[in-house]
Short mmCIF file of C-alpha atoms and ligand atoms in Angstrom, two decimals:
data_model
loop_
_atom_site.label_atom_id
_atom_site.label_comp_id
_atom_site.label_asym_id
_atom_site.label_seq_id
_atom_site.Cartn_x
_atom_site.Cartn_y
_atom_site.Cartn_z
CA UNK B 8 92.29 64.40 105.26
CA UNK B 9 95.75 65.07 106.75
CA UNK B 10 97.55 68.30 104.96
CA UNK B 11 101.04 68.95 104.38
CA UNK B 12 102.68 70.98 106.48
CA UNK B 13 105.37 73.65 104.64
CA UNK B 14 108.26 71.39 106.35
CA UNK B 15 106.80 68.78 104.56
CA UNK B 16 106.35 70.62 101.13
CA UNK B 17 109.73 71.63 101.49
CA UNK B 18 111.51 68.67 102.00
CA UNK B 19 109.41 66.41 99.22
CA UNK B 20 110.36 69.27 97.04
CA UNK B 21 114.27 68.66 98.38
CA UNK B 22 113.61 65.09 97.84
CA UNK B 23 111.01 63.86 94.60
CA UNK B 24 112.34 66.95 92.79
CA UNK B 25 115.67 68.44 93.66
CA UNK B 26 114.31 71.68 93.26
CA UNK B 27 115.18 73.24 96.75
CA UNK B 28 118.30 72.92 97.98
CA UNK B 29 119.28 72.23 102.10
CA UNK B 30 120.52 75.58 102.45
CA UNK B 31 117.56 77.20 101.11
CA UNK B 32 115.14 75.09 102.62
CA UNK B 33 116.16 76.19 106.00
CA UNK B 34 116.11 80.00 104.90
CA UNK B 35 112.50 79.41 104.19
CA UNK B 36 111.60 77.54 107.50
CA UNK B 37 113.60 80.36 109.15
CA UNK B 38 112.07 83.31 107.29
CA UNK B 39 108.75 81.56 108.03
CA UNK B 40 109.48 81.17 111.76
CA UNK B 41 110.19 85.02 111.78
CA UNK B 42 106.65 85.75 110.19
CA UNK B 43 104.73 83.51 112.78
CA UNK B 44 106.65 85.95 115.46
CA UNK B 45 105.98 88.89 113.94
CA UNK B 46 102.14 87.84 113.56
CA UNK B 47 102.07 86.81 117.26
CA UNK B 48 103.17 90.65 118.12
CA UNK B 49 100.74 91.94 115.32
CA UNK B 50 98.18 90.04 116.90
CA UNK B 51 98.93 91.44 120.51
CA UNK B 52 98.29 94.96 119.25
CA UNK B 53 97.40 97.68 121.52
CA UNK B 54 97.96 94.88 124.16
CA UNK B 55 101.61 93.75 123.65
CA UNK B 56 102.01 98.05 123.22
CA UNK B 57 103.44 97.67 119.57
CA UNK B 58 101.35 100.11 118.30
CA UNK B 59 101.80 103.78 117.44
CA UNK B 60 105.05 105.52 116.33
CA UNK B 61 108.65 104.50 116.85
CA UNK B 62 109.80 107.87 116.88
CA UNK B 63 112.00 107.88 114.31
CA UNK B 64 112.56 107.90 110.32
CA UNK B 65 113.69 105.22 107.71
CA UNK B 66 115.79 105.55 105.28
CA UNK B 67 113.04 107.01 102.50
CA UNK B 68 112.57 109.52 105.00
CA UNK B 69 109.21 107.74 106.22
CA UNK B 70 108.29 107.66 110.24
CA UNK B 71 108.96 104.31 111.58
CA UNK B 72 106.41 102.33 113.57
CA UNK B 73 107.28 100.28 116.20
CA UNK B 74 105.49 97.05 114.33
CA UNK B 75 108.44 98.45 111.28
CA UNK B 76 111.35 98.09 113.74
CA UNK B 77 110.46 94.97 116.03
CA UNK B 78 109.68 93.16 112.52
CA UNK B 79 112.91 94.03 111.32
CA UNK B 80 114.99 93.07 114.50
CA UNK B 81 113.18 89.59 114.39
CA UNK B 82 113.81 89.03 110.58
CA UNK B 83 117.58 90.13 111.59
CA UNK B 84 118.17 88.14 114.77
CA UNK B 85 116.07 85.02 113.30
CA UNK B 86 118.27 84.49 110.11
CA UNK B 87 121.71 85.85 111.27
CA UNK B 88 122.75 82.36 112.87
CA UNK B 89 121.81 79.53 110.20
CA UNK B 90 124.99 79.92 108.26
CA UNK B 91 122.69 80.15 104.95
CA UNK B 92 122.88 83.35 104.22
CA UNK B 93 125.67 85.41 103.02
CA UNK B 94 124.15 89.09 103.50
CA UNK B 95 120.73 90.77 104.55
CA UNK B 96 119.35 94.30 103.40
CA UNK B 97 115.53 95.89 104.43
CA UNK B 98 113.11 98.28 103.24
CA UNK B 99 114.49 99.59 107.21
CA UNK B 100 117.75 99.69 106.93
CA UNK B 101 120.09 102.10 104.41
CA UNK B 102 122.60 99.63 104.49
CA UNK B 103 123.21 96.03 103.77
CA UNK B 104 122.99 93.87 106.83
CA UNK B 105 126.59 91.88 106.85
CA UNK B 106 126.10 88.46 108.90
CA UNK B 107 128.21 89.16 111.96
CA UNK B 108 131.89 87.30 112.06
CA UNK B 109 130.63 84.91 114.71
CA UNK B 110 128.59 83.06 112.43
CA UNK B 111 129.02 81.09 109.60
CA UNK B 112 128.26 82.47 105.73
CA UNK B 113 126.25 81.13 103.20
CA UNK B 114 125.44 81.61 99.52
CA UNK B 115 122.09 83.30 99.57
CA UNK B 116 121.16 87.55 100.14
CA UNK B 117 118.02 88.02 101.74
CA UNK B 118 115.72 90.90 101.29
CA UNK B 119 112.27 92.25 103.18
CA UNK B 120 110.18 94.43 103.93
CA UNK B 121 109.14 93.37 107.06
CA UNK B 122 106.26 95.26 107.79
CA UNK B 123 104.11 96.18 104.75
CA UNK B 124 101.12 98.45 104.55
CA UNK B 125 102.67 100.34 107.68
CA UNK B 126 99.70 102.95 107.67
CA UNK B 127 97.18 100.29 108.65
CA UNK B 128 99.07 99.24 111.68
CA UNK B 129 97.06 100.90 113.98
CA UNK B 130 93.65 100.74 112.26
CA UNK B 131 93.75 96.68 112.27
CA UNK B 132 93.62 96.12 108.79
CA UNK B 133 95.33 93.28 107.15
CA UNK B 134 99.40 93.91 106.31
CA UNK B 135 101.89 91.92 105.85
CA UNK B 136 105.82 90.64 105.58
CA UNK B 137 107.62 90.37 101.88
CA UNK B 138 110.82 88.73 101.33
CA UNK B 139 113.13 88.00 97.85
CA UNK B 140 116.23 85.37 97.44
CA UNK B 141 119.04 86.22 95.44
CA UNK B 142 122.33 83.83 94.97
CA UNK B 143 125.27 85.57 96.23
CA UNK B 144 127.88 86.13 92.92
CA UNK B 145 130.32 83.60 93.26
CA UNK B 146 133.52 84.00 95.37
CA UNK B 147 132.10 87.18 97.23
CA UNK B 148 133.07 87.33 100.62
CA UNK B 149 131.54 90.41 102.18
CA UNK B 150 128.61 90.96 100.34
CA UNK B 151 128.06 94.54 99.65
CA UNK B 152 125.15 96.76 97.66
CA UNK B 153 126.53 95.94 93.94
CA UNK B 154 126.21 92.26 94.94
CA UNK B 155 122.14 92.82 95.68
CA UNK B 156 121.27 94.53 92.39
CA UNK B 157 120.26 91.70 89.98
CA UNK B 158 117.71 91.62 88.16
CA UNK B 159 114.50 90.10 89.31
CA UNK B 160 114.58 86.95 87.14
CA UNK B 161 117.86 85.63 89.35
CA UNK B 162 115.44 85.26 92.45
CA UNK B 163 115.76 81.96 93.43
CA UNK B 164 112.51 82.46 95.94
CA UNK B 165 109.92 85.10 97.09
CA UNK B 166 107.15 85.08 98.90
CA UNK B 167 105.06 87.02 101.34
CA UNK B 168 103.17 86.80 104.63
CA UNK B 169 100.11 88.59 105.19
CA UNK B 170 98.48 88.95 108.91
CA UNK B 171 94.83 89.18 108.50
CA UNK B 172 91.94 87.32 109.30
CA UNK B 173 93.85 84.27 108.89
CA UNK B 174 97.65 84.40 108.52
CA UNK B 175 99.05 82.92 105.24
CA UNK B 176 102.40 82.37 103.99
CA UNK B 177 102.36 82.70 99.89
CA UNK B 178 105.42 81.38 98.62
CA UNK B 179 107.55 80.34 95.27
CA UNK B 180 110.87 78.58 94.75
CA UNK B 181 110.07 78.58 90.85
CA UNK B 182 107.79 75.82 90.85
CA UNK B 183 104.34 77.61 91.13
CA UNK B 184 102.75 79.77 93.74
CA UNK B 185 101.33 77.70 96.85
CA UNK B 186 99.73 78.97 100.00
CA UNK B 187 100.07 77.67 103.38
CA UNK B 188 97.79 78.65 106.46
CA UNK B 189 99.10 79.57 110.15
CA UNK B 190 97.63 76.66 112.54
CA UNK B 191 97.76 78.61 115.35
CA UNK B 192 97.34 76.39 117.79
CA UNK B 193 99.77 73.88 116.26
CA UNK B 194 101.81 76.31 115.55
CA UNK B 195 102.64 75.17 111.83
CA UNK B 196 102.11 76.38 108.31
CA UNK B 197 99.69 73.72 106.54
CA UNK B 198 99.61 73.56 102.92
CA UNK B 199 95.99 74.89 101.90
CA UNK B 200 95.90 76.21 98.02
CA UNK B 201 98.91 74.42 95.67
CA UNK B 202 99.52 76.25 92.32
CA UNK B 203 97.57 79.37 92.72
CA UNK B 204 96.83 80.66 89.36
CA UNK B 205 95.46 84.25 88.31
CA UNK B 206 92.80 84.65 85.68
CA UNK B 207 93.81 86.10 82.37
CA UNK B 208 90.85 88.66 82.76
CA UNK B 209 89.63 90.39 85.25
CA UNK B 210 86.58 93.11 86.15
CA UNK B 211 88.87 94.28 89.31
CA UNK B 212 90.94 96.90 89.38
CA UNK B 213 93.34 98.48 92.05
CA UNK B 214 94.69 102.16 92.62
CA UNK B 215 95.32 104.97 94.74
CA UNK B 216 92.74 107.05 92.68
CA UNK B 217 93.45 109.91 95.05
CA UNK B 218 96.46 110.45 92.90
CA UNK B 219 94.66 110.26 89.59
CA UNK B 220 95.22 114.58 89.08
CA UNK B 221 98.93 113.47 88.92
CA UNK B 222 98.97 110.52 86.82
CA UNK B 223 100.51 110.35 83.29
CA UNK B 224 97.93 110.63 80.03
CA UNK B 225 98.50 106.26 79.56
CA UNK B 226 97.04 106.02 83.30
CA UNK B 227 94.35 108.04 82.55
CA UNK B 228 93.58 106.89 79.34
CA UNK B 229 92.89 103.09 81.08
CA UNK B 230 91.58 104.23 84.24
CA UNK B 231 88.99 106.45 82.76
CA UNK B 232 88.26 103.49 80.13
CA UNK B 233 87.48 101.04 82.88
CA UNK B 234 85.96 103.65 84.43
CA UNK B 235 83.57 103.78 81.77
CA UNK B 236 82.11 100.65 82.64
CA UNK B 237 79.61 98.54 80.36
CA UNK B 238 78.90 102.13 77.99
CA UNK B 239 82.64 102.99 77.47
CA UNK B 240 84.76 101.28 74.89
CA UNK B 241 85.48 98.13 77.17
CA UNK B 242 81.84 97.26 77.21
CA UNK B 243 81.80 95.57 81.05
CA UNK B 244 81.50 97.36 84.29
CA UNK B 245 84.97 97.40 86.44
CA UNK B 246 84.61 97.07 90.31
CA UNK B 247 87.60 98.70 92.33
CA UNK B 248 89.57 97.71 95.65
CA UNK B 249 92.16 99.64 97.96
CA UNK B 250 93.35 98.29 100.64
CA UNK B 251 96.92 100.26 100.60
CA UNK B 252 98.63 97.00 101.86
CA UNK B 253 100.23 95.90 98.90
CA UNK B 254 100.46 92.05 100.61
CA UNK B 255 96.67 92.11 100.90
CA UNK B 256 95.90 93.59 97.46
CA UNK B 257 98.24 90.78 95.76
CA UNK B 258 96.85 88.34 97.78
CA UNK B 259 93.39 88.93 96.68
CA UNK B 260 94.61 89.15 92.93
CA UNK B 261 96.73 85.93 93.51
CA UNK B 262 93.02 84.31 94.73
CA UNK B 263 90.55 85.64 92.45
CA UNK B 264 92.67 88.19 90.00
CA UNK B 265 92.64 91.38 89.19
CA UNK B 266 95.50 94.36 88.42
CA UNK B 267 97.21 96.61 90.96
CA UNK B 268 99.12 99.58 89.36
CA UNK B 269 101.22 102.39 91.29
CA UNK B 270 102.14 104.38 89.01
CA UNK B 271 104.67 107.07 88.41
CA UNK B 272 103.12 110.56 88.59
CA UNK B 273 104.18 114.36 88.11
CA UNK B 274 104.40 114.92 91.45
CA UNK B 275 108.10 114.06 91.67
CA UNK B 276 110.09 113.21 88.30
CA UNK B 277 112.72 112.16 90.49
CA UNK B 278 110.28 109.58 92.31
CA UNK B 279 109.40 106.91 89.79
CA UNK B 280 106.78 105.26 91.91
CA UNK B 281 106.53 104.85 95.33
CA UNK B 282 107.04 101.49 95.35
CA UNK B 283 110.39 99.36 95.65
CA UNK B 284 111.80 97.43 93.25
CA UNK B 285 113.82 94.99 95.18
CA UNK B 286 111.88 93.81 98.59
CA UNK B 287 108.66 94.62 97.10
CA UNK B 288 108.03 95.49 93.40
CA UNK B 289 110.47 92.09 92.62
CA UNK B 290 109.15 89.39 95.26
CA UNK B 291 105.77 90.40 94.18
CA UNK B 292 105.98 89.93 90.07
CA UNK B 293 108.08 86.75 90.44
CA UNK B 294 105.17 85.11 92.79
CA UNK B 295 102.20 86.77 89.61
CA UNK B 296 104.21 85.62 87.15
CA UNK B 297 104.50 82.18 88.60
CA UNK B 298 100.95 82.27 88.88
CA UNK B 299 99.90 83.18 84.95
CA UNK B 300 99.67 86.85 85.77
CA UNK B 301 102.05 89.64 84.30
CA UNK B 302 103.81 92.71 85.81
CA UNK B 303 105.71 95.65 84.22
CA UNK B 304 106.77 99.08 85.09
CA UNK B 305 105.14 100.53 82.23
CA UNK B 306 107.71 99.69 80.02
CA UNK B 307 109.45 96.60 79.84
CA UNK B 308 108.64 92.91 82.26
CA UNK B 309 109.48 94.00 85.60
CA UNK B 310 111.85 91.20 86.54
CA UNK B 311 114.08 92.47 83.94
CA UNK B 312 114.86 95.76 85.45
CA UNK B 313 118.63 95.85 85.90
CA UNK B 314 118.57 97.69 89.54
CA UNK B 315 120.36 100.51 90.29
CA UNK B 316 120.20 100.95 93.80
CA UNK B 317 119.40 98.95 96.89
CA UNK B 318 115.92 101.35 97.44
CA UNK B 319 115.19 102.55 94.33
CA UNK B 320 111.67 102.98 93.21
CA UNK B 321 109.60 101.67 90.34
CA UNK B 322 106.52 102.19 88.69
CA UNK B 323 103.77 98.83 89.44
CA UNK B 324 101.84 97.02 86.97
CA UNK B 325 100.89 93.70 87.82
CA UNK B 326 98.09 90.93 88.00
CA UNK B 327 95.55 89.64 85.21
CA UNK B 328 97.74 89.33 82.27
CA UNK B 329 95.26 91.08 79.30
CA UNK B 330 95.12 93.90 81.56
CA UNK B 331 98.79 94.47 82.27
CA UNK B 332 99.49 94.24 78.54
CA UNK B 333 96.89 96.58 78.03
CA UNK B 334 98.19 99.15 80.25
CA UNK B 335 101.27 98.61 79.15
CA UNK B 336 100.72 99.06 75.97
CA UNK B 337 99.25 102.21 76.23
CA UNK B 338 102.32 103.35 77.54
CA UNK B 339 104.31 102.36 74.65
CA UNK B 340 101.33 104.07 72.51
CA UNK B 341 102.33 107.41 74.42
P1 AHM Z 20 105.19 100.63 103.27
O1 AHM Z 20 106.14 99.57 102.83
O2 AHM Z 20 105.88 101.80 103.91
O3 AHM Z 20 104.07 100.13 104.07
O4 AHM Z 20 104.57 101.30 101.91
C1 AHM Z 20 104.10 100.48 100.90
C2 AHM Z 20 102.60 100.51 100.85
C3 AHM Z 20 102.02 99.38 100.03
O5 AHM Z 20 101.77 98.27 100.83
C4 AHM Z 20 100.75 99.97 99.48
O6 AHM Z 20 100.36 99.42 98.25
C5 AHM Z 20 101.08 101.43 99.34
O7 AHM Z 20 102.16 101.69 100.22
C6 AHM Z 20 99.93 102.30 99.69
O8 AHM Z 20 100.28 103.62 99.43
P2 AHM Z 20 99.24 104.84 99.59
O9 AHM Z 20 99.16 105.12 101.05
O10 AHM Z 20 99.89 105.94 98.81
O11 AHM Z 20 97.93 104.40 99.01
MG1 MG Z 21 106.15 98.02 101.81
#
């Protein structure tokens, strides 16, 4: 059987259906190009020297890696030249990215994280590349911060990369979730799982349960109750998974279901979360709600959240649908 490759998703979609647009199209081809590099220098590792410390901080005040900063120079250089996009802004950078004057402007923003689950760099475990498209508001010329902060139902496409075992490239345009594999040695993305869909229940759960002395009483409450098993009040047993990538722990609830939660704590009132709501927090719910699944902060549909600021965090809720209601509704309950 010959597959489809994602050019070849991408342009049937352009042509049977209308539903992608030339412009964004070749932001996706781009943005995928940019992943296959930055999974060729993952993949080098200690080799290529890409491992270890950068030596300096973010803007959240977090140590940069040097896998953080080459990622985000070849997400930068990689889309500044297509004349698709009208701004950029990164989980690495304080500041939107403005397309330099030598190029030509387009209508879309981009945003990524371009290196996710940055603490298992150096260990070899699986992370990963996230990216969101917004529209930019018409008759904007130089895009700045207030033109980024819309809500999470105005992405027009997310989707994520994660470099593991295999490298895969999970995307949406609004059309259902669909999964295409890195063929390394063709060097193209081939179409290998159309329409993932997450399961309505799960017996999965994922959470930093090192952080479960801080957590809020609704937390609690459901964590202790699935902790509970088959003899508490949800009468099953619950297994758990961590990986701390958040790519690889949506990717395994995109395949077989589950629900991640990061939730606020006590620790810092001023912290809601630790997640982001734009480059990660809002790719990620548009791609589980386009698969069946749910997400929330606790309190109201995550892609709802009118941001506030280009790095602001959020509290996470998202996967199996019964389960994020659940949660969720214990918060209300509260
Ligand atoms: P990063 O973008 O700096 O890598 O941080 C985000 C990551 C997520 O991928 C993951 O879910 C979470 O941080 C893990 O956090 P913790 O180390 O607290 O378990
Ligand atoms: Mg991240």
């Amino acid at each position: 059987m010959r597959r489809k490759t994602l050019t070849q998703y991408l342009i049937e979609q352009q042509r049977e259906f209308g539903n992608i647009p030339a412009e964004l199209r070749l932001l996706i081809e781009i943005v995928s190009r940019a992943c296959k590099t930055i999974g060729y220098n993952v993949s080098k590792g200690a080799l290529g020297g890409v491992l270890g410390s950068a030596g300096s901080e973010n803007v959240q005040g977090e140590i940069q890696k040097k896998l953080d900063v080459i990622s985000n120079e070849i997400l930068l250089e990689a889309n500044e030249w297509g004349g698709h996009l009208a701004a950029m802004a990164s989980e690495e950078m304080e500041q939107v990215h403005h397309i330099p004057n030598r190029y030509p402007k387009g209508e879309y923003l981009l945003l990524f994280d371009p290196l996710d689950g940055s603490s298992n760099i150096d260990v070899n475990v699986s992370i990963g590349t996230i990216f969101s498209v917004l529209r930019c508001p018409d008759g904007v010329c130089e895009a700045t911060e207030q033109d980024f902060l819309q809500p999470g139902t105005r992405q027009v496409a997310a989707g994520y990369a994660v470099y593991g075992p295999q490298t895969v490239l999970v995307l949406s345009t609004g059309h259902g979730v669909h999964c295409f594999t890195l063929d390394r040695e063709m060097g193209s993305w081939v179409l290998t799982q159309e329409n993932m869909r997450i399961p309505e229940d799960t017996k999965e759960f994922a959470i930093n349960a090192s952080n479960s002395r801080h957590w809020y009483p609704p937390v609690k409450r459901y964590v202790d109750e699935l902790l509970l098993g088959a003899e508490g009040p949800r009468g099953k047993d619950f297994n758990m998974r961590w990986i701390a990538s958040m790519v690889a722990d949506v990717h395994r609830i995109l395949t077989r279901g589950g629900i991640f939660m990061y939730p606020a704590d006590a620790r810092d009132p001023s912290k809601p979360g630790k997640l982001r709501l734009m480059y990660e927090a809002n790719p990620m719910s548009f791609l589980v709600e386009q698969a069946g699944g749910a997400a929330t902060n606790g309190a109201q549909r995550m892609l709802e959240v009118q941001p506030t600021s280009l790095h602001e965090r959020v509290a996470v809720f998202l996967g199996s649908k019964n389960e994020v209601e659940r949660v969720t509704g214990y918060h209300r309950q509260d």
